């Protein structure tokens, strides 16, 4: 899993306000100016469409492929106030719960037993029941992006979010909320993006500089990898692990999607002069992505892995869907490029 949610900015007049993967990347959900749509990731297929006459959605969170969704109003004419979370039952085509907050909701995370709601300065944790009950509230430093990732695994209820100091990440086990969060100093600059693998054993982080991706062991809290996206600063939109955490993908505003080998980092590229060791700056020993491909530059996109281990998907705010395949040599080939907003469920 990558539970990273990438909020996309509506591009032009296509009506798209938001896009995000579900917990295992098998689907992605889109908040629209007039409702929501849900697509199967690979193969690409529209699975569900709900149109509203009275407004749009700026946020939508799936729970794998089940019928419950978390909705937050958004766009020029919000369907719901931005300080409310609506739990929607797509079988009943109606809301079944409503949560109100004193300020705008920045993000929502779901697992089968918990609803996690992120505000700019706090995180509220609720039971996922017919009448949700707040069981914990965490004061946080300002978090305008709503950064927060939640492991959906039944054996791991880890929650990660920006720590109390710039560059720090806090990790809290929701099964033991009486214990204080674990603090990790991940970067010098402010955290910009977080991702957990599906098992909750690996945490990937990026800062506002966007040059380095670091991967941590969530049990031992040790840094396992440092991966270099590039030399120039970039805004990271999305980080995802594949199903078995052997690969990691990263998208940014430079219009490039990078794929790193996270299980065997020696497969990643390295400067030919890296063998000179400590006499050179650390930059020259960096591990670079072993393959990459381009999408339209400057257009927000989220990335994930396809149904097979050697394919990578990018979904962009202009309504485009890109699928590439790669081999062990790092050769990357485009397989598909489509406009998913123009599809129907036929």
Short mmCIF file of C-alpha atoms in Angstrom, two decimals:
data_model
loop_
_atom_site.label_atom_id
_atom_site.label_comp_id
_atom_site.label_asym_id
_atom_site.label_seq_id
_atom_site.Cartn_x
_atom_site.Cartn_y
_atom_site.Cartn_z
CA UNK A 1 0.00 0.00 0.00
CA UNK A 2 0.78 3.54 -0.30
CA UNK A 3 -1.70 5.39 1.72
CA UNK A 4 -0.38 8.56 0.34
CA UNK A 5 -3.20 10.72 -0.98
CA UNK A 6 -2.31 13.24 -3.65
CA UNK A 7 -4.75 16.09 -3.97
CA UNK A 8 -4.81 17.24 -7.55
CA UNK A 9 -5.59 20.73 -8.70
CA UNK A 10 -8.39 20.96 -11.23
CA UNK A 11 -6.75 21.38 -14.62
CA UNK A 12 -8.71 23.49 -17.03
CA UNK A 13 -12.42 22.81 -17.14
CA UNK A 14 -12.52 19.02 -16.73
CA UNK A 15 -14.25 19.26 -13.33
CA UNK A 16 -11.68 17.11 -11.53
CA UNK A 17 -10.98 18.36 -7.99
CA UNK A 18 -9.25 15.42 -6.32
CA UNK A 19 -7.81 11.97 -7.03
CA UNK A 20 -6.49 9.27 -4.72
CA UNK A 21 -5.72 5.55 -4.66
CA UNK A 22 -7.50 3.14 -2.39
CA UNK A 23 -5.38 1.24 0.15
CA UNK A 24 -4.00 -1.40 -2.26
CA UNK A 25 -3.89 0.83 -5.38
CA UNK A 26 -6.40 -1.43 -7.12
CA UNK A 27 -8.80 1.50 -7.57
CA UNK A 28 -8.68 5.27 -7.62
CA UNK A 29 -11.42 7.68 -6.65
CA UNK A 30 -12.05 11.12 -8.13
CA UNK A 31 -13.83 14.01 -6.48
CA UNK A 32 -15.63 16.04 -9.15
CA UNK A 33 -17.41 19.38 -9.27
CA UNK A 34 -20.64 17.38 -9.59
CA UNK A 35 -20.05 14.16 -7.62
CA UNK A 36 -17.52 11.34 -7.66
CA UNK A 37 -16.19 8.56 -9.88
CA UNK A 38 -14.37 5.34 -9.06
CA UNK A 39 -12.09 3.53 -11.50
CA UNK A 40 -10.38 0.18 -11.56
CA UNK A 41 -6.66 0.90 -11.89
CA UNK A 42 -5.43 -1.92 -14.12
CA UNK A 43 -7.08 -2.61 -16.44
CA UNK A 44 -8.54 0.89 -16.51
CA UNK A 45 -12.34 0.83 -16.19
CA UNK A 46 -14.93 3.13 -14.72
CA UNK A 47 -16.60 1.19 -11.89
CA UNK A 48 -18.93 3.73 -10.31
CA UNK A 49 -20.27 7.21 -11.01
CA UNK A 50 -22.38 9.30 -8.66
CA UNK A 51 -23.60 12.67 -9.92
CA UNK A 52 -24.92 15.35 -7.60
CA UNK A 53 -26.99 18.29 -8.80
CA UNK A 54 -26.12 20.43 -5.81
CA UNK A 55 -22.33 20.48 -5.59
CA UNK A 56 -18.92 18.86 -5.68
CA UNK A 57 -16.43 16.89 -3.59
CA UNK A 58 -12.95 18.09 -2.74
CA UNK A 59 -11.97 14.86 -1.00
CA UNK A 60 -12.92 11.19 -1.18
CA UNK A 61 -11.43 8.24 0.71
CA UNK A 62 -12.15 4.62 -0.19
CA UNK A 63 -11.88 1.57 2.08
CA UNK A 64 -10.41 -1.01 -0.28
CA UNK A 65 -13.41 -1.91 -2.52
CA UNK A 66 -16.16 -1.91 0.07
CA UNK A 67 -19.31 0.20 -0.17
CA UNK A 68 -18.29 2.80 2.43
CA UNK A 69 -16.65 6.07 1.37
CA UNK A 70 -15.63 9.20 3.27
CA UNK A 71 -16.65 12.41 1.47
CA UNK A 72 -15.79 16.08 2.04
CA UNK A 73 -17.33 18.88 0.03
CA UNK A 74 -15.17 21.04 -2.22
CA UNK A 75 -14.88 23.05 -5.40
CA UNK A 76 -16.71 26.25 -6.37
CA UNK A 77 -20.04 24.81 -5.10
CA UNK A 78 -19.37 22.27 -2.32
CA UNK A 79 -21.89 19.47 -1.86
CA UNK A 80 -21.16 19.47 1.89
CA UNK A 81 -19.54 22.08 4.19
CA UNK A 82 -15.73 21.66 4.22
CA UNK A 83 -15.78 21.11 7.99
CA UNK A 84 -17.90 17.94 7.71
CA UNK A 85 -17.02 14.32 6.93
CA UNK A 86 -19.83 12.31 5.36
CA UNK A 87 -19.72 8.51 5.54
CA UNK A 88 -21.46 7.39 2.34
CA UNK A 89 -22.92 3.94 1.77
CA UNK A 90 -22.74 3.37 -1.97
CA UNK A 91 -25.15 0.43 -1.79
CA UNK A 92 -27.83 2.60 -0.23
CA UNK A 93 -26.73 5.64 -2.25
CA UNK A 94 -27.04 7.70 0.89
CA UNK A 95 -25.06 9.01 3.83
CA UNK A 96 -25.07 6.87 6.97
CA UNK A 97 -22.98 9.05 9.32
CA UNK A 98 -21.84 12.64 9.62
CA UNK A 99 -18.96 14.13 11.62
CA UNK A 100 -18.72 17.88 12.31
CA UNK A 101 -15.55 19.80 13.16
CA UNK A 102 -14.67 23.38 14.17
CA UNK A 103 -12.43 23.90 11.11
CA UNK A 104 -11.96 22.59 7.57
CA UNK A 105 -11.13 18.91 7.12
CA UNK A 106 -7.75 18.43 5.44
CA UNK A 107 -7.77 14.63 5.06
CA UNK A 108 -9.56 11.44 6.10
CA UNK A 109 -8.10 7.96 6.52
CA UNK A 110 -10.14 4.77 6.86
CA UNK A 111 -9.51 1.27 8.10
CA UNK A 112 -12.14 -1.30 9.00
CA UNK A 113 -12.21 -0.30 12.67
CA UNK A 114 -11.20 3.38 12.62
CA UNK A 115 -11.97 6.73 11.01
CA UNK A 116 -9.09 9.22 11.20
CA UNK A 117 -9.85 12.87 10.45
CA UNK A 118 -7.04 15.38 9.94
CA UNK A 119 -7.54 19.08 10.67
CA UNK A 120 -4.81 21.69 10.34
CA UNK A 121 -3.79 21.48 14.00
CA UNK A 122 -5.20 18.18 15.25
CA UNK A 123 -6.05 14.59 14.35
CA UNK A 124 -9.26 13.00 15.63
CA UNK A 125 -9.66 9.22 15.78
CA UNK A 126 -13.12 7.61 15.78
CA UNK A 127 -14.53 4.12 15.92
CA UNK A 128 -15.86 2.97 12.55
CA UNK A 129 -19.32 2.09 13.86
CA UNK A 130 -22.91 3.05 13.08
CA UNK A 131 -22.50 5.98 15.48
CA UNK A 132 -18.77 6.85 15.41
CA UNK A 133 -17.25 7.70 18.80
CA UNK A 134 -14.12 9.81 19.20
CA UNK A 135 -11.52 7.75 21.06
CA UNK A 136 -8.47 9.99 20.76
CA UNK A 137 -7.46 13.47 19.75
CA UNK A 138 -3.87 14.44 18.90
CA UNK A 139 -2.67 18.04 18.83
CA UNK A 140 -0.24 18.57 15.95
CA UNK A 141 1.91 21.30 14.53
CA UNK A 142 0.32 23.18 11.58
CA UNK A 143 -0.43 20.58 8.89
CA UNK A 144 -2.11 22.46 6.03
CA UNK A 145 -1.56 19.56 3.58
CA UNK A 146 -3.30 17.12 5.90
CA UNK A 147 -0.35 14.72 5.79
CA UNK A 148 -1.21 11.46 7.51
CA UNK A 149 -0.94 7.78 6.57
CA UNK A 150 -2.74 4.85 8.18
CA UNK A 151 -1.92 1.17 7.81
CA UNK A 152 -5.06 -0.82 6.87
CA UNK A 153 -3.56 -4.20 7.82
CA UNK A 154 -5.52 -6.08 10.49
CA UNK A 155 -2.25 -6.89 12.28
CA UNK A 156 -0.84 -3.36 12.25
CA UNK A 157 -2.71 -0.16 13.09
CA UNK A 158 0.17 2.28 12.65
CA UNK A 159 -0.60 5.96 12.07
CA UNK A 160 2.13 8.35 10.87
CA UNK A 161 1.98 12.14 10.61
CA UNK A 162 4.32 15.17 10.76
CA UNK A 163 6.06 15.51 14.12
CA UNK A 164 6.33 18.43 16.49
CA UNK A 165 9.46 19.83 14.81
CA UNK A 166 10.18 20.49 11.10
CA UNK A 167 11.45 17.37 9.38
CA UNK A 168 10.20 15.03 12.11
CA UNK A 169 7.60 12.26 11.74
CA UNK A 170 5.47 10.85 14.58
CA UNK A 171 4.23 7.25 14.57
CA UNK A 172 1.38 6.09 16.81
CA UNK A 173 0.05 2.55 17.23
CA UNK A 174 -3.75 2.87 17.36
CA UNK A 175 -3.92 -0.47 19.17
CA UNK A 176 -1.94 1.08 22.04
CA UNK A 177 -2.99 4.72 22.12
CA UNK A 178 -1.89 5.01 25.74
CA UNK A 179 1.72 4.85 24.55
CA UNK A 180 3.40 8.07 23.39
CA UNK A 181 4.12 8.46 19.65
CA UNK A 182 7.55 7.48 18.36
CA UNK A 183 9.48 10.40 16.88
CA UNK A 184 11.77 10.07 13.84
CA UNK A 185 14.02 12.84 12.53
CA UNK A 186 13.59 12.16 8.82
CA UNK A 187 14.72 15.39 7.13
CA UNK A 188 16.09 18.84 7.90
CA UNK A 189 13.31 20.57 5.93
CA UNK A 190 9.54 20.34 6.53
CA UNK A 191 7.88 17.03 5.63
CA UNK A 192 6.01 17.14 2.30
CA UNK A 193 4.95 13.53 1.63
CA UNK A 194 4.54 10.26 3.56
CA UNK A 195 3.80 6.69 2.53
CA UNK A 196 3.43 3.35 4.27
CA UNK A 197 3.71 -0.04 2.63
CA UNK A 198 0.68 -2.34 2.79
CA UNK A 199 2.06 -4.24 5.78
CA UNK A 200 2.95 -1.07 7.71
CA UNK A 201 6.57 -2.16 8.14
CA UNK A 202 8.12 0.54 5.91
CA UNK A 203 7.67 4.31 6.01
CA UNK A 204 8.85 6.51 3.13
CA UNK A 205 9.31 10.25 3.60
CA UNK A 206 10.14 13.33 1.52
CA UNK A 207 10.69 16.94 2.52
CA UNK A 208 9.76 20.20 0.82
CA UNK A 209 13.12 20.09 -0.96
CA UNK A 210 12.01 16.93 -2.77
CA UNK A 211 15.50 15.73 -3.63
CA UNK A 212 15.73 12.72 -1.30
CA UNK A 213 13.35 9.91 -0.36
CA UNK A 214 14.15 8.11 2.88
CA UNK A 215 12.74 4.74 3.93
CA UNK A 216 12.48 3.65 7.58
CA UNK A 217 11.82 0.41 9.40
CA UNK A 218 8.70 1.17 11.47
CA UNK A 219 9.56 -1.47 14.09
CA UNK A 220 13.19 -0.61 14.76
CA UNK A 221 12.83 3.05 13.63
CA UNK A 222 16.07 2.77 11.64
CA UNK A 223 16.73 4.37 8.26
CA UNK A 224 16.99 1.63 5.65
CA UNK A 225 17.39 3.59 2.41
CA UNK A 226 18.19 7.02 1.07
CA UNK A 227 17.11 7.43 -2.56
CA UNK A 228 17.79 10.46 -4.72
CA UNK A 229 15.00 11.75 -6.96
CA UNK A 230 17.17 14.52 -8.42
CA UNK A 231 19.53 17.41 -7.73
CA UNK A 232 17.05 20.28 -8.15
CA UNK A 233 14.29 20.95 -5.65
CA UNK A 234 10.85 19.57 -6.54
CA UNK A 235 7.39 19.23 -5.02
CA UNK A 236 6.65 15.56 -4.40
CA UNK A 237 3.07 14.64 -5.24
CA UNK A 238 3.06 10.96 -4.40
CA UNK A 239 5.14 8.05 -3.07
CA UNK A 240 3.92 4.45 -3.32
CA UNK A 241 5.27 0.99 -2.55
CA UNK A 242 4.22 -2.00 -4.62
CA UNK A 243 2.47 -4.97 -2.99
CA UNK A 244 5.62 -6.68 -1.66
CA UNK A 245 7.63 -3.46 -1.13
CA UNK A 246 10.29 -4.47 -3.66
CA UNK A 247 9.71 -1.26 -5.65
CA UNK A 248 8.87 2.31 -4.79
CA UNK A 249 7.57 5.01 -7.14
CA UNK A 250 7.72 8.80 -6.82
CA UNK A 251 6.00 11.56 -8.81
CA UNK A 252 6.80 15.27 -8.70
CA UNK A 253 6.08 18.59 -10.40
CA UNK A 254 9.06 18.02 -12.71
CA UNK A 255 6.87 15.74 -14.82
CA UNK A 256 8.88 12.59 -14.10
CA UNK A 257 7.77 9.39 -12.39
CA UNK A 258 10.74 7.57 -10.85
CA UNK A 259 10.87 3.88 -9.93
CA UNK A 260 13.37 2.68 -7.32
CA UNK A 261 14.32 -0.85 -6.35
CA UNK A 262 13.70 -0.77 -2.59
CA UNK A 263 14.34 -4.43 -1.78
CA UNK A 264 17.68 -4.59 -3.66
CA UNK A 265 18.98 -0.99 -3.75
CA UNK A 266 22.11 -2.05 -5.65
CA UNK A 267 19.87 -2.19 -8.75
CA UNK A 268 19.44 1.58 -8.56
CA UNK A 269 21.81 3.74 -10.54
CA UNK A 270 24.89 5.26 -8.99
CA UNK A 271 27.60 7.60 -10.19
CA UNK A 272 30.61 5.88 -11.76
CA UNK A 273 32.89 7.78 -9.40
CA UNK A 274 30.99 6.63 -6.28
CA UNK A 275 33.79 4.16 -5.54
CA UNK A 276 35.98 7.07 -4.55
CA UNK A 277 34.10 6.89 -1.27
CA UNK A 278 34.37 9.43 1.50
CA UNK A 279 36.70 11.82 -0.32
CA UNK A 280 33.74 13.01 -2.44
CA UNK A 281 30.54 14.73 -1.32
CA UNK A 282 27.68 12.42 -0.33
CA UNK A 283 25.80 13.42 -3.52
CA UNK A 284 28.10 11.26 -5.65
CA UNK A 285 27.31 8.10 -3.70
CA UNK A 286 23.54 8.61 -4.04
CA UNK A 287 21.24 5.88 -5.33
CA UNK A 288 19.17 7.14 -8.28
CA UNK A 289 16.05 5.55 -9.76
CA UNK A 290 16.73 2.57 -12.00
CA UNK A 291 13.96 3.60 -14.39
CA UNK A 292 11.64 6.56 -15.01
CA UNK A 293 9.16 8.01 -17.48
CA UNK A 294 7.66 11.41 -18.21
CA UNK A 295 4.15 12.80 -17.85
CA UNK A 296 3.04 16.38 -18.65
CA UNK A 297 5.28 18.68 -16.63
CA UNK A 298 3.74 20.77 -13.89
CA UNK A 299 0.45 18.84 -13.86
CA UNK A 300 -0.17 17.09 -10.52
CA UNK A 301 -0.23 13.31 -10.75
CA UNK A 302 -0.39 10.28 -8.51
CA UNK A 303 1.52 7.08 -9.27
CA UNK A 304 1.06 3.42 -8.38
CA UNK A 305 1.97 -0.03 -9.57
CA UNK A 306 -0.16 -2.03 -11.99
CA UNK A 307 -1.64 -5.50 -11.63
CA UNK A 308 1.68 -7.09 -12.50
CA UNK A 309 4.97 -6.38 -10.73
CA UNK A 310 6.61 -4.70 -13.70
CA UNK A 311 4.11 -1.98 -14.60
CA UNK A 312 3.60 1.53 -13.28
CA UNK A 313 0.54 3.79 -13.57
CA UNK A 314 0.22 7.58 -13.41
CA UNK A 315 -3.09 9.41 -13.09
CA UNK A 316 -2.87 13.13 -13.86
CA UNK A 317 -5.00 16.17 -13.07
CA UNK A 318 -5.59 16.81 -16.78
CA UNK A 319 -7.62 13.57 -16.86
CA UNK A 320 -4.89 11.46 -18.46
CA UNK A 321 -3.96 7.89 -17.52
CA UNK A 322 -0.49 6.54 -18.36
CA UNK A 323 0.70 2.96 -18.07
CA UNK A 324 4.34 1.96 -18.57
CA UNK A 325 6.08 -1.39 -18.27
CA UNK A 326 9.70 -1.86 -17.24
CA UNK A 327 12.15 -4.75 -17.25
CA UNK A 328 15.08 -5.84 -15.08
CA UNK A 329 17.46 -3.68 -17.15
CA UNK A 330 15.49 -0.55 -16.31
CA UNK A 331 14.09 -0.16 -19.82
CA UNK A 332 10.69 1.52 -19.74
CA UNK A 333 8.01 1.37 -22.47
CA UNK A 334 4.63 3.06 -22.73
CA UNK A 335 1.72 0.63 -22.98
CA UNK A 336 -1.28 2.93 -22.72
CA UNK A 337 -2.32 6.56 -22.58
CA UNK A 338 -6.02 7.36 -22.16
CA UNK A 339 -8.35 10.14 -21.03
CA UNK A 340 -10.14 8.43 -18.15
CA UNK A 341 -12.69 11.18 -17.54
CA UNK A 342 -14.13 10.53 -20.99
CA UNK A 343 -14.78 6.86 -20.23
CA UNK A 344 -18.12 5.33 -19.26
CA UNK A 345 -18.91 2.11 -17.42
CA UNK A 346 -20.08 0.41 -20.63
#
